[in-house]
Coordinates of C-alpha atoms in Angstrom, one line a residue:
Chain A
X29 CA 145.8 152.1 61.4
X30 CA 146.6 149.2 59.1
X31 CA 144.2 147.0 57.2
X32 CA 144.3 143.2 57.0
X33 CA 142.2 140.9 54.8
X34 CA 139.5 139.1 56.8
X35 CA 140.5 135.3 56.8
X36 CA 136.8 134.5 56.2
X37 CA 135.5 136.9 53.6
X38 CA 138.7 138.8 52.4
X39 CA 137.2 142.2 53.2
X40 CA 139.6 144.8 54.6
X41 CA 139.6 144.8 58.4
X42 CA 141.1 147.9 60.1
X43 CA 143.6 147.0 62.8
X44 CA 144.1 149.9 65.2
X45 CA 147.7 150.9 65.9
X46 CA 147.2 150.1 69.6
X47 CA 145.9 146.6 69.0
X48 CA 147.3 143.9 71.3
X49 CA 147.9 140.3 70.5
X50 CA 144.9 138.2 71.7
X51 CA 142.5 141.0 71.2
X52 CA 139.3 140.3 69.2
X53 CA 138.2 142.4 66.2
X54 CA 135.0 141.9 64.3
X55 CA 134.9 142.0 60.5
X56 CA 132.3 144.6 59.5
X57 CA 131.5 142.7 56.3
X58 CA 130.8 139.2 57.6
X59 CA 130.7 139.7 61.4
X60 CA 133.4 137.1 62.0
X61 CA 135.3 137.4 65.2
X62 CA 139.0 137.7 64.5
X63 CA 141.9 137.3 66.8
X64 CA 144.9 139.5 66.6
X65 CA 147.8 137.0 66.3
X66 CA 150.5 139.5 65.4
X67 CA 150.9 143.3 65.5
X68 CA 154.1 143.9 63.6
X69 CA 153.0 143.3 61.0
X70 CA 149.4 143.0 62.0
X71 CA 148.0 139.5 61.5
X72 CA 144.4 138.2 62.0
X73 CA 143.1 134.7 62.4
X74 CA 139.6 133.3 63.0
X75 CA 138.9 133.6 66.8
X76 CA 138.3 130.4 68.7
X77 CA 134.7 129.5 69.2
X78 CA 133.3 130.1 72.7
X79 CA 133.8 127.0 74.8
X80 CA 131.5 125.6 77.4
X81 CA 133.8 126.5 80.2
X82 CA 134.4 130.1 79.1
X83 CA 133.2 132.9 81.2
X84 CA 133.6 134.9 84.3
Chain B
X39 CA 159.2 151.5 89.2
X40 CA 158.0 148.5 91.2
X41 CA 160.4 145.7 91.9
X42 CA 157.6 143.1 91.3
X43 CA 156.9 141.5 88.0
X44 CA 153.3 140.8 87.2
X45 CA 152.3 138.2 84.7
X46 CA 148.9 138.6 83.3
X47 CA 147.6 135.2 82.3
X48 CA 145.1 135.4 79.5
X49 CA 144.4 133.9 76.1
X50 CA 141.9 136.7 75.2
X51 CA 142.5 140.4 75.8
X52 CA 139.1 141.9 76.6
X53 CA 138.4 145.4 77.8
X54 CA 139.2 144.3 81.3
X55 CA 142.7 142.9 80.5
X56 CA 143.5 146.0 78.4
X57 CA 142.5 148.2 81.4
X58 CA 144.7 146.0 83.7
X59 CA 147.7 146.3 81.4
X60 CA 147.2 150.1 81.3
X61 CA 147.1 150.2 85.1
X62 CA 150.3 148.2 85.3
X63 CA 151.9 150.5 82.8
X64 CA 150.6 153.5 84.7
X65 CA 152.2 152.3 87.9
X66 CA 155.5 151.5 86.2
X67 CA 155.2 147.8 87.0
X68 CA 157.2 145.3 84.9
X69 CA 154.7 143.0 83.3
X70 CA 154.0 140.6 80.4
X71 CA 151.1 138.6 79.1
X72 CA 151.3 134.8 79.4
X73 CA 148.9 133.0 77.0
X74 CA 148.1 129.6 78.5
X75 CA 147.6 128.2 74.9
X76 CA 151.4 128.5 74.5
X77 CA 152.2 126.9 77.9
X78 CA 154.0 123.5 78.0
X79 CA 154.1 122.5 81.7
X80 CA 156.9 120.3 82.7
X81 CA 156.5 119.4 86.4
X82 CA 159.7 120.8 87.9
X83 CA 160.8 123.0 90.8
X84 CA 162.0 125.7 88.5
X85 CA 159.6 128.7 88.5
X86 CA 157.5 128.9 85.4
X87 CA 157.2 132.6 85.7
X88 CA 159.1 135.1 87.8
X89 CA 156.6 137.3 89.6
X90 CA 153.0 137.3 90.7
X91 CA 150.4 135.9 88.3
X92 CA 147.1 137.6 87.8
X93 CA 144.9 134.9 86.3
X94 CA 142.5 136.4 83.8
X95 CA 142.1 133.3 81.6
X96 CA 138.7 133.0 80.1
X97 CA 138.7 129.2 80.1
X98 CA 138.0 127.6 83.5
X99 CA 140.0 124.5 82.6
X100 CA 143.0 126.5 81.4
X101 CA 142.8 128.9 84.4
X102 CA 142.8 126.0 86.9
X103 CA 145.7 124.1 85.4
X104 CA 147.8 127.2 84.8
X105 CA 147.2 128.4 88.4
X106 CA 148.0 125.0 89.8
X107 CA 151.2 124.8 87.8
X108 CA 152.3 128.2 88.8
X109 CA 151.6 127.6 92.4
X110 CA 153.5 124.3 92.4
X111 CA 156.6 126.2 91.5
X112 CA 156.2 128.8 94.1
X113 CA 154.4 131.6 92.3
X114 CA 151.8 133.7 94.0
X115 CA 148.5 133.6 92.0
X116 CA 145.5 135.8 92.0
X117 CA 143.0 134.3 92.0
X118 CA 144.5 131.1 93.3
X119 CA 143.6 127.7 92.0
X120 CA 141.4 126.8 95.0
X121 CA 139.3 129.9 94.5
X122 CA 139.1 129.3 90.8
X123 CA 137.9 125.8 91.4
X124 CA 135.4 126.8 94.0
X125 CA 133.9 129.6 91.9
X126 CA 134.0 127.6 88.7
X127 CA 131.6 125.0 90.1
X128 CA 128.2 126.1 91.3
X129 CA 127.8 123.0 93.5
X130 CA 131.1 123.7 95.3
X131 CA 130.1 127.3 95.7
X132 CA 126.7 126.2 97.2
X133 CA 128.5 124.0 99.7
X134 CA 130.9 126.8 100.6
X135 CA 128.0 129.2 101.2
X136 CA 126.3 126.7 103.4
X137 CA 129.5 126.0 105.4
X138 CA 130.0 129.7 106.0
X139 CA 126.3 130.6 106.6
X140 CA 126.0 132.9 103.6
X141 CA 122.4 133.7 102.7
X142 CA 121.5 132.2 99.3
X143 CA 118.4 130.8 97.7
X144 CA 117.7 127.2 98.6
X145 CA 119.9 125.0 96.4
X146 CA 119.9 121.2 95.8
X147 CA 122.7 119.5 94.0
X148 CA 121.9 116.2 92.1
X149 CA 124.0 113.7 90.2
X150 CA 121.4 112.1 88.0
X151 CA 118.4 113.0 85.9
X152 CA 115.7 111.3 88.1
X153 CA 117.2 112.9 91.2
X154 CA 117.2 116.3 89.5
X155 CA 113.4 115.9 88.7
X156 CA 112.8 114.9 92.3
X157 CA 114.8 118.0 93.4
X158 CA 112.6 120.2 91.3
X159 CA 109.5 118.8 92.9
X160 CA 111.1 119.3 96.3
X161 CA 112.0 122.9 95.6
X162 CA 108.6 123.6 94.0
X163 CA 107.8 125.5 90.8
X164 CA 109.0 127.6 89.3
X165 CA 112.5 126.2 89.9
X166 CA 115.8 127.2 88.4
X167 CA 118.0 124.6 86.8
X168 CA 121.7 125.4 86.4
X169 CA 124.6 123.5 85.1
X170 CA 127.4 123.4 87.6
X171 CA 129.9 124.8 85.1
X172 CA 129.1 127.7 82.9
X173 CA 128.9 131.4 82.8
X174 CA 127.1 134.4 81.3
X175 CA 123.7 132.8 82.1
X176 CA 124.2 130.0 79.6
X177 CA 121.9 127.0 79.9
X178 CA 120.3 128.4 83.1
X179 CA 116.6 127.7 82.8
X180 CA 113.5 128.5 84.8
X181 CA 111.1 125.6 84.7
X182 CA 107.4 126.4 85.5
X183 CA 106.2 122.8 86.1
X184 CA 107.2 119.2 86.4
X185 CA 106.6 118.4 82.7
X186 CA 109.0 121.1 81.6
X187 CA 111.6 120.1 84.2
X188 CA 111.4 116.4 83.0
X189 CA 111.7 117.4 79.4
X190 CA 114.6 119.8 79.9
X191 CA 116.5 117.4 82.2
X192 CA 116.0 114.6 79.7
X193 CA 117.7 116.8 77.1
X194 CA 120.5 117.6 79.5
X195 CA 121.0 113.9 80.2
X196 CA 121.7 113.4 76.4
X197 CA 124.6 115.9 76.4
X198 CA 128.0 114.4 76.2
X199 CA 130.1 114.4 79.3
X200 CA 129.4 113.3 82.9
X201 CA 129.6 116.9 84.1
X202 CA 126.1 117.4 82.6
X203 CA 124.6 114.9 85.0
X204 CA 125.5 117.3 87.8
X205 CA 122.8 119.8 88.3
X206 CA 121.9 122.6 90.7
X207 CA 118.2 123.1 91.3
X208 CA 117.5 126.4 93.0
X209 CA 114.6 128.3 94.4
X210 CA 113.5 130.9 91.8
X211 CA 113.6 134.4 93.4
X212 CA 111.0 136.8 92.2
X213 CA 113.4 139.8 91.9
X214 CA 112.5 143.4 91.1
X215 CA 113.8 143.3 87.5
X216 CA 117.4 143.6 88.6
X217 CA 120.2 141.9 90.5
X218 CA 123.4 143.3 91.9
X219 CA 127.1 142.8 91.1
X220 CA 129.7 143.6 93.8
X221 CA 133.4 143.7 93.0
X222 CA 135.5 142.4 95.9
X223 CA 139.2 143.1 95.8
X224 CA 141.1 141.3 98.6
X225 CA 138.6 141.4 101.4
X226 CA 137.1 144.7 100.5
X227 CA 134.0 145.5 98.5
X228 CA 135.1 148.2 96.0
X229 CA 132.0 149.0 94.0
X230 CA 128.6 147.7 93.1
X231 CA 126.0 148.1 90.3
X232 CA 122.5 147.1 89.5
X233 CA 122.0 145.0 86.4
X234 CA 118.5 145.8 85.1
X235 CA 116.8 143.6 82.5
X236 CA 113.3 142.7 81.3
X237 CA 114.5 139.1 81.3
X238 CA 114.7 137.2 84.5
X239 CA 118.3 136.4 83.7
X240 CA 120.1 139.6 84.5
X241 CA 123.6 138.8 83.2
X242 CA 125.5 141.7 81.6
X243 CA 126.5 139.3 78.9
X244 CA 122.8 138.9 78.0
X245 CA 122.3 142.6 77.7
X246 CA 121.3 143.7 81.2
X247 CA 121.8 147.5 81.7
X248 CA 124.2 148.6 84.4
X249 CA 123.1 151.3 86.9
X250 CA 124.9 152.7 90.0
X251 CA 124.2 150.9 93.3
X252 CA 125.1 152.1 96.8
X253 CA 127.2 149.7 98.8
X254 CA 125.0 149.6 101.9
X255 CA 126.5 147.9 105.0
X256 CA 124.2 144.9 104.5
X257 CA 125.2 144.5 100.8
X258 CA 128.9 145.0 101.6
X259 CA 128.8 142.4 104.4
X260 CA 126.9 139.8 102.3
X261 CA 129.3 140.2 99.4
X262 CA 132.3 140.1 101.6
X263 CA 131.1 137.0 103.4
X264 CA 130.3 135.3 100.0
X265 CA 133.8 136.1 98.8
X266 CA 135.4 134.8 102.0
X267 CA 133.4 131.6 101.8
X268 CA 135.2 130.8 98.5
X269 CA 138.6 132.0 99.7
X270 CA 138.7 135.7 98.7
X271 CA 140.6 137.4 95.9
X272 CA 139.5 139.5 93.0
X273 CA 135.9 138.4 92.7
X274 CA 132.5 139.4 91.3
X275 CA 129.7 138.5 93.7
X276 CA 126.2 138.3 92.3
X277 CA 123.5 139.2 94.8
X278 CA 119.7 139.1 94.3
X279 CA 117.0 140.9 96.3
X280 CA 113.6 139.3 96.7
X281 CA 110.5 141.4 96.7
X282 CA 110.8 141.9 100.5
X283 CA 114.3 143.4 100.0
X284 CA 116.1 140.4 101.5
X285 CA 119.6 140.0 100.0
X286 CA 121.0 136.7 99.0
X287 CA 124.2 135.8 97.3
X288 CA 123.8 133.8 94.0
X289 CA 127.3 133.0 93.0
X290 CA 130.9 134.3 92.9
X291 CA 132.8 134.9 89.7
X292 CA 136.6 134.3 89.7
X293 CA 137.4 135.9 86.3
X294 CA 135.1 138.8 86.9
X295 CA 134.3 141.2 84.0
X296 CA 134.1 144.8 85.2
X297 CA 133.7 147.0 82.1
X298 CA 130.0 147.4 82.9
X299 CA 130.7 148.2 86.5
X300 CA 133.4 150.7 85.5
X301 CA 130.8 152.6 83.4
X302 CA 128.8 153.4 86.6
X303 CA 131.5 154.1 89.2
X304 CA 134.3 156.6 89.6
X305 CA 136.6 154.1 91.3
X306 CA 139.4 153.0 89.0
X307 CA 138.7 149.3 89.2
X308 CA 141.7 148.1 87.2
X309 CA 144.1 150.2 89.4
X310 CA 142.4 148.8 92.6
X311 CA 143.1 145.3 91.4
X312 CA 146.7 146.0 90.5
X313 CA 147.2 147.7 93.9
X314 CA 145.9 144.6 95.6
X315 CA 148.1 142.3 93.5
X316 CA 151.2 144.3 94.2
X317 CA 150.3 144.4 97.9
X318 CA 150.5 140.6 98.1
X319 CA 154.1 140.4 97.3
X320 CA 155.7 143.8 98.2

């Protein structure tokens, strides 16, 4: 388990060892949705906003 | 080790995609993830990917174009672009249901605000207004009377984009606090669940609670017929019962989420999907 600074509030966000690129994590401090954009080393970015054509 | 390569097309890895990747690993299938956001499509005859593509892209637009591009260069896709387009547009789904005689609530499709108001009057109140594109119950509204319908449709007409002029107006079904989701894989119903909610919209994304549901012959037939109407594949069919117990198909989902269903069934859903995908090319 690594920690990465939240791109929004700078709080430490735990990134599980089994995290995959394109998975979404949520910052416990600010509730921001964060996308895993790298795993070695772990990198987080703000997740894209939900679009109108997203879904099932 | 399978000889087939599977390309999982997704820009977001949800619980479903993670389960599918684990199922691929468990079967020893070579695989990788293709993120459509990174794709630069050059129309050519060279294959874009080598293997069968399992389209799990969350964006309808990206899913359609990616599937089309892959098919144009000879790849097998699941679901294919035609199925994605049919399921991604509720008006096209309604037309497919009618063509194949699938039981569904009465649905009228309109292309303008005045016609949509007229369609609500024709259906009677309460009526359900649905945008043709959208998921998770977003912007689906039950209108109790003409005044509410007129107001809501006036608001819709101000939204940017011509797509918002296309509206499905549907009979409201007084259902018993639940609807049913059936997972179809290939041509086979694999599992079903009730989705219970206090709200009339019983989408899992809106917090409906899953509960086990027996796949009765009638339910299995309706769901299979609905899936066949749009072209079959890996599909989530939504079914509603009225208070007389009559079953009707509401819609078919091409990028079906199945984590809630998995929580109430012993069937390994991800593995069933992977088995189907491999069976298409082996």
